[in-house]
Amino acid sequence: MQKNWAGNLTYTATEVAHPSTIDEVRELLASGGPVSVLGTRHCFNDIADTEGILIALDRMPREIEVNQARDAVRVSSALRYGDIAPELEAQGLALANLASLPHISVAGAVATGTHGSGDRIGSLASAVRGLTILTASGEIRQLVRGDAEFDGAVVSLGALGIVLDVTLDVEPTYQVVQHVFDAPQWDAILADFDAVTGAGTSVSIFTAWQRTDAADMLWIKQRTPDQRAGERRARRASGRGTSGR
Ligand SMILES: Cc1cc2nc3c(=O)[nH]c(=O)nc-3n(C[C@H](O)[C@H](O)[C@H](O)COP(=O)(O)OP(=O)(O)OC[C@H]3O[C@@H](n4cnc5c(N)ncnc54)[C@H](O)[C@@H]3O)c2cc1C
């Protein structure tokens, strides 16, 4: 049977179905047995598992739709962050935060409260401004930020139904500079832990299990404005000047 990504868990489900339309998903829901929805199988535990059918949405239509205001994107729930980020980047947009992996599904990550690192940036769920959910009875429900049930529905652990699409906040794209420090001493890190974790947009401290005096690595990522946006503006400005004079 199907294993999770790490290979340390074998799902007990009898079948993995790959519907490609909402009607096919509805048929699976109406089949009577227990079902659960599967993302990209990165959970280390059996939260996605069921004794019946696992429904994977990876063959559903692929949609990435930026709104007119260019401050949100609606994406099919099975898409991975690694699918979305380059398409946003091509449009000069970005998400505020990512987890450590590009190949986890948006719905699975959001449903489990997946987070990146950084003192001042929210978890991936905090970017969600809307959800379309197919309930067990086959009804489609739309929830948006501000609705009474919205906050509880975002980190649903897969328990409320099948999330078909997710609308995420986006912002103008930016660059990230990363500084890597080898074997930083724990004494130095713990002397002012808040200063270390607050030293960048995202800070990761990797443990070296073989030694106690120092961590393995410290990564500090810092956002910088997108230089290319400035270059694009500069090119446009000089173009206008050339043709106008
Ligand atoms: C190597 C590795 C690195 C990781 N790094 C991080 C990290 O940096 N930060 C962090 O916080 N976590 C991290 N994780 C954990 C990972 O982000 C979570 O396990 C996340 O849930 C994975 O998403 P998935 O799509 O694989 O979900 P799955 O494991 O497939 O499913 C997880 C849950 O989401 C539900 N679900 C999936 N799709 C839908 C849907 N369409 N509708 C409704 N419910 C759905 C499932 O039913 C299940 O309950 C890491 C995991 C691994 C293996």
PDB file of C-alpha atoms and ligand atoms in Angstrom:
ATOM      1  CA  MET A   1       0.000   0.000   0.000  1.00  0.00           C
ATOM      2  CA  GLN A   2       0.964   3.663  -0.305  1.00  0.00           C
ATOM      3  CA  LYS A   3       3.594   5.009   2.105  1.00  0.00           C
ATOM      4  CA  ASN A   4       4.120   8.569   3.289  1.00  0.00           C
ATOM      5  CA  TRP A   5       6.924  10.589   1.727  1.00  0.00           C
ATOM      6  CA  ALA A   6       9.471   9.648   4.417  1.00  0.00           C
ATOM      7  CA  GLY A   7       8.568   5.958   4.063  1.00  0.00           C
ATOM      8  CA  ASN A   8       8.057   5.552   7.821  1.00  0.00           C
ATOM      9  CA  LEU A   9       4.278   5.164   7.619  1.00  0.00           C
ATOM     10  CA  THR A  10       2.200   2.794   5.537  1.00  0.00           C
ATOM     11  CA  TYR A  11      -1.350   4.018   5.077  1.00  0.00           C
ATOM     12  CA  THR A  12      -4.049   1.480   5.939  1.00  0.00           C
ATOM     13  CA  ALA A  13      -6.418   2.788   3.254  1.00  0.00           C
ATOM     14  CA  THR A  14      -7.564   0.185   0.755  1.00  0.00           C
ATOM     15  CA  GLU A  15      -7.325   2.464  -2.277  1.00  0.00           C
ATOM     16  CA  VAL A  16      -6.006   5.825  -3.472  1.00  0.00           C
ATOM     17  CA  ALA A  17      -8.410   7.503  -5.912  1.00  0.00           C
ATOM     18  CA  HIS A  18      -7.328  10.298  -8.264  1.00  0.00           C
ATOM     19  CA  PRO A  19     -10.515  12.061  -9.396  1.00  0.00           C
ATOM     20  CA  SER A  20     -10.173  14.710 -12.073  1.00  0.00           C
ATOM     21  CA  THR A  21     -13.536  16.464 -11.678  1.00  0.00           C
ATOM     22  CA  ILE A  22     -15.660  17.633  -8.767  1.00  0.00           C
ATOM     23  CA  ASP A  23     -18.395  15.211  -9.808  1.00  0.00           C
ATOM     24  CA  GLU A  24     -15.940  12.322  -9.529  1.00  0.00           C
ATOM     25  CA  VAL A  25     -15.036  13.527  -6.028  1.00  0.00           C
ATOM     26  CA  ARG A  26     -18.742  13.665  -5.159  1.00  0.00           C
ATOM     27  CA  GLU A  27     -19.163  10.060  -6.375  1.00  0.00           C
ATOM     28  CA  LEU A  28     -16.358   8.961  -4.056  1.00  0.00           C
ATOM     29  CA  LEU A  29     -17.977  10.808  -1.155  1.00  0.00           C
ATOM     30  CA  ALA A  30     -21.309   9.154  -1.907  1.00  0.00           C
ATOM     31  CA  SER A  31     -19.783   5.683  -2.057  1.00  0.00           C
ATOM     32  CA  GLY A  32     -20.635   5.133   1.603  1.00  0.00           C
ATOM     33  CA  GLY A  33     -17.280   4.052   3.081  1.00  0.00           C
ATOM     34  CA  PRO A  34     -14.829   6.178   5.044  1.00  0.00           C
ATOM     35  CA  VAL A  35     -12.724   8.550   2.956  1.00  0.00           C
ATOM     36  CA  SER A  36      -9.940  10.971   3.676  1.00  0.00           C
ATOM     37  CA  VAL A  37      -8.150  13.500   1.531  1.00  0.00           C
ATOM     38  CA  LEU A  38      -4.452  13.175   0.846  1.00  0.00           C
ATOM     39  CA  GLY A  39      -2.010  15.961   0.008  1.00  0.00           C
ATOM     40  CA  THR A  40       1.605  15.208  -0.860  1.00  0.00           C
ATOM     41  CA  ARG A  41       2.009  12.606   1.966  1.00  0.00           C
ATOM     42  CA  HIS A  42       4.548  14.617   3.971  1.00  0.00           C
ATOM     43  CA  CYS A  43       2.895  14.271   7.378  1.00  0.00           C
ATOM     44  CA  PHE A  44       4.963  12.003   9.594  1.00  0.00           C
ATOM     45  CA  ASN A  45       1.834  10.665  11.268  1.00  0.00           C
ATOM     46  CA  ASP A  46      -1.367   8.953  10.108  1.00  0.00           C
ATOM     47  CA  ILE A  47      -3.551  12.045  10.173  1.00  0.00           C
ATOM     48  CA  ALA A  48      -4.385  11.729   6.459  1.00  0.00           C
ATOM     49  CA  ASP A  49      -5.125   8.002   6.708  1.00  0.00           C
ATOM     50  CA  THR A  50      -8.454   6.165   6.659  1.00  0.00           C
ATOM     51  CA  GLU A  51      -9.586   2.562   6.518  1.00  0.00           C
ATOM     52  CA  GLY A  52     -11.421   3.370   3.292  1.00  0.00           C
ATOM     53  CA  ILE A  53     -10.433   5.440   0.286  1.00  0.00           C
ATOM     54  CA  LEU A  54      -7.785   8.144   0.171  1.00  0.00           C
ATOM     55  CA  ILE A  55      -8.736  10.902  -2.250  1.00  0.00           C
ATOM     56  CA  ALA A  56      -5.791  12.622  -3.944  1.00  0.00           C
ATOM     57  CA  LEU A  57      -6.609  15.785  -5.883  1.00  0.00           C
ATOM     58  CA  ASP A  58      -3.412  15.832  -7.946  1.00  0.00           C
ATOM     59  CA  ARG A  59      -5.305  15.247 -11.218  1.00  0.00           C
ATOM     60  CA  MET A  60      -7.845  17.998 -10.653  1.00  0.00           C
ATOM     61  CA  PRO A  61      -7.645  21.061 -12.938  1.00  0.00           C
ATOM     62  CA  ARG A  62      -4.656  23.273 -12.221  1.00  0.00           C
ATOM     63  CA  GLU A  63      -5.669  26.857 -11.501  1.00  0.00           C
ATOM     64  CA  ILE A  64      -3.519  29.805 -10.440  1.00  0.00           C
ATOM     65  CA  GLU A  65      -5.522  33.010 -10.680  1.00  0.00           C
ATOM     66  CA  VAL A  66      -4.266  36.378  -9.463  1.00  0.00           C
ATOM     67  CA  ASN A  67      -7.021  38.891  -8.644  1.00  0.00           C
ATOM     68  CA  GLN A  68      -7.341  42.269 -10.302  1.00  0.00           C
ATOM     69  CA  ALA A  69      -5.988  44.110  -7.269  1.00  0.00           C
ATOM     70  CA  ARG A  70      -2.895  41.859  -7.469  1.00  0.00           C
ATOM     71  CA  ASP A  71      -2.995  41.213  -3.733  1.00  0.00           C
ATOM     72  CA  ALA A  72      -4.344  37.646  -3.750  1.00  0.00           C
ATOM     73  CA  VAL A  73      -4.070  34.423  -5.708  1.00  0.00           C
ATOM     74  CA  ARG A  74      -6.626  31.610  -5.871  1.00  0.00           C
ATOM     75  CA  VAL A  75      -4.943  28.239  -6.346  1.00  0.00           C
ATOM     76  CA  SER A  76      -6.111  24.653  -6.729  1.00  0.00           C
ATOM     77  CA  SER A  77      -5.592  23.021  -3.368  1.00  0.00           C
ATOM     78  CA  ALA A  78      -3.324  20.182  -4.529  1.00  0.00           C
ATOM     79  CA  LEU A  79      -0.783  22.520  -6.075  1.00  0.00           C
ATOM     80  CA  ARG A  80       2.575  22.664  -4.359  1.00  0.00           C
ATOM     81  CA  TYR A  81       4.264  25.839  -3.194  1.00  0.00           C
ATOM     82  CA  GLY A  82       6.983  24.990  -5.709  1.00  0.00           C
ATOM     83  CA  ASP A  83       4.361  25.179  -8.487  1.00  0.00           C
ATOM     84  CA  ILE A  84       2.956  28.498  -7.363  1.00  0.00           C
ATOM     85  CA  ALA A  85       6.003  30.551  -6.342  1.00  0.00           C
ATOM     86  CA  PRO A  86       7.626  30.664  -9.834  1.00  0.00           C
ATOM     87  CA  GLU A  87       4.318  31.645 -11.460  1.00  0.00           C
ATOM     88  CA  LEU A  88       3.831  34.434  -8.943  1.00  0.00           C
ATOM     89  CA  GLU A  89       7.427  35.538  -9.372  1.00  0.00           C
ATOM     90  CA  ALA A  90       6.899  35.777 -13.144  1.00  0.00           C
ATOM     91  CA  GLN A  91       4.094  38.234 -12.375  1.00  0.00           C
ATOM     92  CA  GLY A  92       6.188  40.263  -9.919  1.00  0.00           C
ATOM     93  CA  LEU A  93       4.426  38.789  -6.878  1.00  0.00           C
ATOM     94  CA  ALA A  94       5.348  36.573  -3.920  1.00  0.00           C
ATOM     95  CA  LEU A  95       4.002  34.915  -0.801  1.00  0.00           C
ATOM     96  CA  ALA A  96       5.102  36.339   2.542  1.00  0.00           C
ATOM     97  CA  ASN A  97       6.402  33.021   3.837  1.00  0.00           C
ATOM     98  CA  LEU A  98       7.264  29.475   2.819  1.00  0.00           C
ATOM     99  CA  ALA A  99       8.038  26.289   4.734  1.00  0.00           C
ATOM    100  CA  SER A 100      11.335  24.467   4.296  1.00  0.00           C
ATOM    101  CA  LEU A 101      10.026  22.317   1.438  1.00  0.00           C
ATOM    102  CA  PRO A 102       8.719  23.460  -1.942  1.00  0.00           C
ATOM    103  CA  HIS A 103       6.958  20.172  -2.655  1.00  0.00           C
ATOM    104  CA  ILE A 104       4.177  20.153  -0.055  1.00  0.00           C
ATOM    105  CA  SER A 105       0.604  20.856  -1.160  1.00  0.00           C
ATOM    106  CA  VAL A 106      -1.009  24.135  -0.229  1.00  0.00           C
ATOM    107  CA  ALA A 107      -4.065  22.427   1.289  1.00  0.00           C
ATOM    108  CA  GLY A 108      -2.036  19.913   3.312  1.00  0.00           C
ATOM    109  CA  ALA A 109       0.338  22.568   4.621  1.00  0.00           C
ATOM    110  CA  VAL A 110      -2.409  24.985   5.561  1.00  0.00           C
ATOM    111  CA  ALA A 111      -4.585  22.253   7.124  1.00  0.00           C
ATOM    112  CA  THR A 112      -1.767  21.250   9.486  1.00  0.00           C
ATOM    113  CA  GLY A 113      -0.561  24.689  10.539  1.00  0.00           C
ATOM    114  CA  THR A 114       2.724  24.323   8.662  1.00  0.00           C
ATOM    115  CA  HIS A 115       5.109  27.191   9.286  1.00  0.00           C
ATOM    116  CA  GLY A 116       8.373  28.640   8.098  1.00  0.00           C
ATOM    117  CA  SER A 117      10.655  30.329  10.582  1.00  0.00           C
ATOM    118  CA  GLY A 118      10.850  33.957  11.603  1.00  0.00           C
ATOM    119  CA  ASP A 119       9.748  35.973  14.615  1.00  0.00           C
ATOM    120  CA  ARG A 120       7.593  38.372  12.659  1.00  0.00           C
ATOM    121  CA  ILE A 121       6.033  36.324   9.878  1.00  0.00           C
ATOM    122  CA  GLY A 122       2.931  34.219  10.283  1.00  0.00           C
ATOM    123  CA  SER A 123       2.407  30.550   9.511  1.00  0.00           C
ATOM    124  CA  LEU A 124       1.334  29.545   6.008  1.00  0.00           C
ATOM    125  CA  ALA A 125      -2.269  29.431   7.255  1.00  0.00           C
ATOM    126  CA  SER A 126      -2.133  33.136   8.103  1.00  0.00           C
ATOM    127  CA  ALA A 127      -1.910  33.933   4.358  1.00  0.00           C
ATOM    128  CA  VAL A 128      -5.261  32.253   3.670  1.00  0.00           C
ATOM    129  CA  ARG A 129      -8.052  34.695   2.888  1.00  0.00           C
ATOM    130  CA  GLY A 130     -10.542  32.254   1.392  1.00  0.00           C
ATOM    131  CA  LEU A 131     -11.359  28.552   1.077  1.00  0.00           C
ATOM    132  CA  THR A 132     -13.703  26.522  -1.083  1.00  0.00           C
ATOM    133  CA  ILE A 133     -14.694  23.338   0.734  1.00  0.00           C
ATOM    134  CA  LEU A 134     -16.620  20.348  -0.583  1.00  0.00           C
ATOM    135  CA  THR A 135     -18.477  18.887   2.388  1.00  0.00           C
ATOM    136  CA  ALA A 136     -19.209  15.207   2.983  1.00  0.00           C
ATOM    137  CA  SER A 137     -22.735  15.737   1.634  1.00  0.00           C
ATOM    138  CA  GLY A 138     -21.328  17.091  -1.655  1.00  0.00           C
ATOM    139  CA  GLU A 139     -22.221  20.723  -0.947  1.00  0.00           C
ATOM    140  CA  ILE A 140     -19.726  23.441  -1.894  1.00  0.00           C
ATOM    141  CA  ARG A 141     -19.086  26.048   0.812  1.00  0.00           C
ATOM    142  CA  GLN A 142     -17.063  29.196   0.443  1.00  0.00           C
ATOM    143  CA  LEU A 143     -15.510  30.839   3.473  1.00  0.00           C
ATOM    144  CA  VAL A 144     -13.650  34.127   3.532  1.00  0.00           C
ATOM    145  CA  ARG A 145     -11.557  35.854   6.170  1.00  0.00           C
ATOM    146  CA  GLY A 146     -13.899  37.584   8.595  1.00  0.00           C
ATOM    147  CA  ASP A 147     -16.639  34.910   8.399  1.00  0.00           C
ATOM    148  CA  ALA A 148     -17.510  33.582  11.851  1.00  0.00           C
ATOM    149  CA  GLU A 149     -16.380  30.033  10.991  1.00  0.00           C
ATOM    150  CA  PHE A 150     -13.335  31.008   8.968  1.00  0.00           C
ATOM    151  CA  ASP A 151     -10.548  30.894  11.563  1.00  0.00           C
ATOM    152  CA  GLY A 152     -11.485  27.408  12.740  1.00  0.00           C
ATOM    153  CA  ALA A 153     -11.817  26.141   9.188  1.00  0.00           C
ATOM    154  CA  VAL A 154      -8.364  27.058   7.923  1.00  0.00           C
ATOM    155  CA  VAL A 155      -6.284  24.703  10.092  1.00  0.00           C
ATOM    156  CA  SER A 156      -8.878  21.946   9.747  1.00  0.00           C
ATOM    157  CA  LEU A 157      -6.572  18.894   9.937  1.00  0.00           C
ATOM    158  CA  GLY A 158      -8.584  17.587   6.998  1.00  0.00           C
ATOM    159  CA  ALA A 159     -11.617  17.101   9.217  1.00  0.00           C
ATOM    160  CA  LEU A 160     -14.132  19.493   7.668  1.00  0.00           C
ATOM    161  CA  GLY A 161     -14.257  18.265   4.097  1.00  0.00           C
ATOM    162  CA  ILE A 162     -12.241  18.491   0.944  1.00  0.00           C
ATOM    163  CA  VAL A 163     -10.627  21.852   0.315  1.00  0.00           C
ATOM    164  CA  LEU A 164     -10.874  22.446  -3.426  1.00  0.00           C
ATOM    165  CA  ASP A 165      -9.122  25.784  -3.659  1.00  0.00           C
ATOM    166  CA  VAL A 166      -7.370  28.259  -1.415  1.00  0.00           C
ATOM    167  CA  THR A 167      -6.998  32.027  -1.847  1.00  0.00           C
ATOM    168  CA  LEU A 168      -3.733  33.370  -0.471  1.00  0.00           C
ATOM    169  CA  ASP A 169      -2.487  36.903   0.186  1.00  0.00           C
ATOM    170  CA  VAL A 170       0.353  37.933  -2.108  1.00  0.00           C
ATOM    171  CA  GLU A 171       2.611  40.970  -2.203  1.00  0.00           C
ATOM    172  CA  PRO A 172       5.156  42.540  -4.544  1.00  0.00           C
ATOM    173  CA  THR A 173       8.051  40.176  -5.031  1.00  0.00           C
ATOM    174  CA  TYR A 174      11.294  40.593  -3.118  1.00  0.00           C
ATOM    175  CA  GLN A 175      14.738  39.050  -2.965  1.00  0.00           C
ATOM    176  CA  VAL A 176      16.182  37.157  -0.008  1.00  0.00           C
ATOM    177  CA  VAL A 177      19.819  37.271   1.043  1.00  0.00           C
ATOM    178  CA  GLN A 178      20.991  34.333   3.152  1.00  0.00           C
ATOM    179  CA  HIS A 179      23.960  34.337   5.523  1.00  0.00           C
ATOM    180  CA  VAL A 180      25.166  30.947   6.749  1.00  0.00           C
ATOM    181  CA  PHE A 181      27.234  30.581   9.929  1.00  0.00           C
ATOM    182  CA  ASP A 182      29.047  27.302  10.604  1.00  0.00           C
ATOM    183  CA  ALA A 183      29.142  25.859  14.129  1.00  0.00           C
ATOM    184  CA  PRO A 184      27.809  28.870  16.060  1.00  0.00           C
ATOM    185  CA  GLN A 185      28.452  28.414  19.791  1.00  0.00           C
ATOM    186  CA  TRP A 186      25.368  27.728  21.916  1.00  0.00           C
ATOM    187  CA  ASP A 187      26.700  30.105  24.595  1.00  0.00           C
ATOM    188  CA  ALA A 188      26.620  32.930  22.066  1.00  0.00           C
ATOM    189  CA  ILE A 189      23.190  31.949  20.733  1.00  0.00           C
ATOM    190  CA  LEU A 190      21.618  31.580  24.178  1.00  0.00           C
ATOM    191  CA  ALA A 191      23.195  34.769  25.542  1.00  0.00           C
ATOM    192  CA  ASP A 192      20.506  36.658  23.619  1.00  0.00           C
ATOM    193  CA  PHE A 193      18.281  34.142  21.915  1.00  0.00           C
ATOM    194  CA  ASP A 194      15.677  36.741  20.895  1.00  0.00           C
ATOM    195  CA  ALA A 195      18.329  38.844  19.201  1.00  0.00           C
ATOM    196  CA  VAL A 196      19.472  35.805  17.183  1.00  0.00           C
ATOM    197  CA  THR A 197      15.992  34.682  16.137  1.00  0.00           C
ATOM    198  CA  GLY A 198      15.091  38.287  15.350  1.00  0.00           C
ATOM    199  CA  ALA A 199      18.229  38.914  13.300  1.00  0.00           C
ATOM    200  CA  GLY A 200      16.512  38.243   9.977  1.00  0.00           C
ATOM    201  CA  THR A 201      13.205  37.710   8.253  1.00  0.00           C
ATOM    202  CA  SER A 202      13.735  33.994   8.763  1.00  0.00           C
ATOM    203  CA  VAL A 203      16.238  32.348  11.103  1.00  0.00           C
ATOM    204  CA  SER A 204      17.001  28.624  11.300  1.00  0.00           C
ATOM    205  CA  ILE A 205      19.286  26.968  13.838  1.00  0.00           C
ATOM    206  CA  PHE A 206      20.231  23.395  12.973  1.00  0.00           C
ATOM    207  CA  THR A 207      21.261  21.071  15.791  1.00  0.00           C
ATOM    208  CA  ALA A 208      24.489  19.078  15.610  1.00  0.00           C
ATOM    209  CA  TRP A 209      23.525  15.968  17.513  1.00  0.00           C
ATOM    210  CA  GLN A 210      27.165  14.871  17.899  1.00  0.00           C
ATOM    211  CA  ARG A 211      28.299  17.955  19.856  1.00  0.00           C
ATOM    212  CA  THR A 212      26.835  20.012  22.665  1.00  0.00           C
ATOM    213  CA  ASP A 213      28.967  23.166  22.561  1.00  0.00           C
ATOM    214  CA  ALA A 214      27.821  24.384  19.158  1.00  0.00           C
ATOM    215  CA  ALA A 215      24.948  24.097  16.736  1.00  0.00           C
ATOM    216  CA  ASP A 216      25.615  22.743  13.264  1.00  0.00           C
ATOM    217  CA  MET A 217      24.592  25.825  11.299  1.00  0.00           C
ATOM    218  CA  LEU A 218      22.756  29.102  11.660  1.00  0.00           C
ATOM    219  CA  TRP A 219      20.967  30.474   8.613  1.00  0.00           C
ATOM    220  CA  ILE A 220      19.784  34.057   8.591  1.00  0.00           C
ATOM    221  CA  LYS A 221      17.617  35.093   5.680  1.00  0.00           C
ATOM    222  CA  GLN A 222      16.903  38.760   5.151  1.00  0.00           C
ATOM    223  CA  ARG A 223      14.437  40.244   2.711  1.00  0.00           C
ATOM    224  CA  THR A 224      15.704  42.933   0.404  1.00  0.00           C
ATOM    225  CA  PRO A 225      13.670  44.919  -2.115  1.00  0.00           C
ATOM    226  CA  ASP A 226      13.494  43.348  -5.563  1.00  0.00           C
ATOM    227  CA  GLN A 227      16.300  45.065  -7.478  1.00  0.00           C
ATOM    228  CA  ARG A 228      14.866  43.850 -10.768  1.00  0.00           C
ATOM    229  CA  ALA A 229      11.656  45.821 -10.123  1.00  0.00           C
ATOM    230  CA  GLY A 230      13.823  48.939  -9.963  1.00  0.00           C
ATOM    231  CA  GLU A 231      15.603  47.907 -13.166  1.00  0.00           C
ATOM    232  CA  ARG A 232      12.265  47.318 -14.894  1.00  0.00           C
ATOM    233  CA  ARG A 233      11.058  50.745 -13.792  1.00  0.00           C
ATOM    234  CA  ALA A 234      14.343  52.302 -14.913  1.00  0.00           C
ATOM    235  CA  ARG A 235      14.061  50.648 -18.335  1.00  0.00           C
ATOM    236  CA  ARG A 236      10.469  51.859 -18.701  1.00  0.00           C
ATOM    237  CA  ALA A 237      11.440  55.380 -17.629  1.00  0.00           C
ATOM    238  CA  SER A 238      14.379  55.607 -20.066  1.00  0.00           C
ATOM    239  CA  GLY A 239      12.190  54.150 -22.832  1.00  0.00           C
ATOM    240  CA  ARG A 240       9.602  56.871 -22.282  1.00  0.00           C
ATOM    241  CA  GLY A 241      12.301  59.513 -22.188  1.00  0.00           C
ATOM    242  CA  THR A 242      13.872  58.330 -25.433  1.00  0.00           C
ATOM    243  CA  SER A 243      10.646  58.253 -27.377  1.00  0.00           C
ATOM    244  CA  GLY A 244       9.311  61.484 -25.879  1.00  0.00           C
ATOM    245  CA  ARG A 245      12.344  63.637 -26.598  1.00  0.00           C
TER     246      ARG A 245
HETATM  247  C1  LIG B   1      11.205  16.773   5.137  1.00  0.00           C
HETATM  248  C2  LIG B   1      10.028  17.504   5.743  1.00  0.00           C
HETATM  249  C3  LIG B   1      10.184  18.854   6.045  1.00  0.00           C
HETATM  250  C4  LIG B   1       9.106  19.562   6.618  1.00  0.00           C
HETATM  251  N1  LIG B   1       9.302  20.888   6.894  1.00  0.00           N
HETATM  252  C5  LIG B   1       8.329  21.553   7.549  1.00  0.00           C
HETATM  253  C6  LIG B   1       8.496  22.932   7.891  1.00  0.00           C
HETATM  254  O1  LIG B   1       9.478  23.564   7.529  1.00  0.00           O
HETATM  255  N2  LIG B   1       7.536  23.526   8.626  1.00  0.00           N
HETATM  256  C7  LIG B   1       6.436  22.834   9.033  1.00  0.00           C
HETATM  257  O2  LIG B   1       5.607  23.404   9.743  1.00  0.00           O
HETATM  258  N3  LIG B   1       6.192  21.555   8.652  1.00  0.00           N
HETATM  259  C8  LIG B   1       7.119  20.910   7.935  1.00  0.00           C
HETATM  260  N4  LIG B   1       6.912  19.599   7.576  1.00  0.00           N
HETATM  261  C9  LIG B   1       5.601  19.010   7.808  1.00  0.00           C
HETATM  262  C10 LIG B   1       4.684  19.233   6.577  1.00  0.00           C
HETATM  263  O3  LIG B   1       4.692  20.576   6.191  1.00  0.00           O
HETATM  264  C11 LIG B   1       3.275  18.867   6.932  1.00  0.00           C
HETATM  265  O4  LIG B   1       3.294  17.500   7.191  1.00  0.00           O
HETATM  266  C12 LIG B   1       2.237  19.169   5.815  1.00  0.00           C
HETATM  267  O5  LIG B   1       0.982  18.730   6.261  1.00  0.00           O
HETATM  268  C13 LIG B   1       2.540  18.465   4.544  1.00  0.00           C
HETATM  269  O6  LIG B   1       1.530  18.699   3.571  1.00  0.00           O
HETATM  270  P1  LIG B   1       1.013  17.513   2.655  1.00  0.00           P
HETATM  271  O7  LIG B   1       0.381  18.120   1.457  1.00  0.00           O
HETATM  272  O8  LIG B   1       2.097  16.531   2.413  1.00  0.00           O
HETATM  273  O9  LIG B   1      -0.111  16.878   3.581  1.00  0.00           O
HETATM  274  P2  LIG B   1      -0.497  15.330   3.871  1.00  0.00           P
HETATM  275  O10 LIG B   1       0.534  14.734   4.755  1.00  0.00           O
HETATM  276  O11 LIG B   1      -0.791  14.608   2.621  1.00  0.00           O
HETATM  277  O12 LIG B   1      -1.853  15.577   4.679  1.00  0.00           O
HETATM  278  C14 LIG B   1      -1.829  16.337   5.886  1.00  0.00           C
HETATM  279  C15 LIG B   1      -3.235  16.682   6.352  1.00  0.00           C
HETATM  280  O13 LIG B   1      -3.824  17.619   5.435  1.00  0.00           O
HETATM  281  C16 LIG B   1      -5.099  17.157   5.015  1.00  0.00           C
HETATM  282  N5  LIG B   1      -5.321  17.580   3.625  1.00  0.00           N
HETATM  283  C17 LIG B   1      -4.490  17.456   2.572  1.00  0.00           C
HETATM  284  N6  LIG B   1      -5.063  17.941   1.448  1.00  0.00           N
HETATM  285  C18 LIG B   1      -6.283  18.395   1.819  1.00  0.00           C
HETATM  286  C19 LIG B   1      -7.372  19.002   1.113  1.00  0.00           C
HETATM  287  N7  LIG B   1      -7.340  19.236  -0.205  1.00  0.00           N
HETATM  288  N8  LIG B   1      -8.498  19.300   1.808  1.00  0.00           N
HETATM  289  C20 LIG B   1      -8.568  19.082   3.139  1.00  0.00           C
HETATM  290  N9  LIG B   1      -7.580  18.508   3.859  1.00  0.00           N
HETATM  291  C21 LIG B   1      -6.447  18.173   3.205  1.00  0.00           C
HETATM  292  C22 LIG B   1      -5.003  15.621   5.118  1.00  0.00           C
HETATM  293  O14 LIG B   1      -6.286  15.023   5.216  1.00  0.00           O
HETATM  294  C23 LIG B   1      -4.198  15.490   6.401  1.00  0.00           C
HETATM  295  O15 LIG B   1      -5.017  15.614   7.529  1.00  0.00           O
HETATM  296  C24 LIG B   1       7.896  18.891   6.931  1.00  0.00           C
HETATM  297  C25 LIG B   1       7.726  17.536   6.584  1.00  0.00           C
HETATM  298  C26 LIG B   1       8.793  16.839   5.978  1.00  0.00           C
HETATM  299  C27 LIG B   1       8.599  15.392   5.595  1.00  0.00           C
END
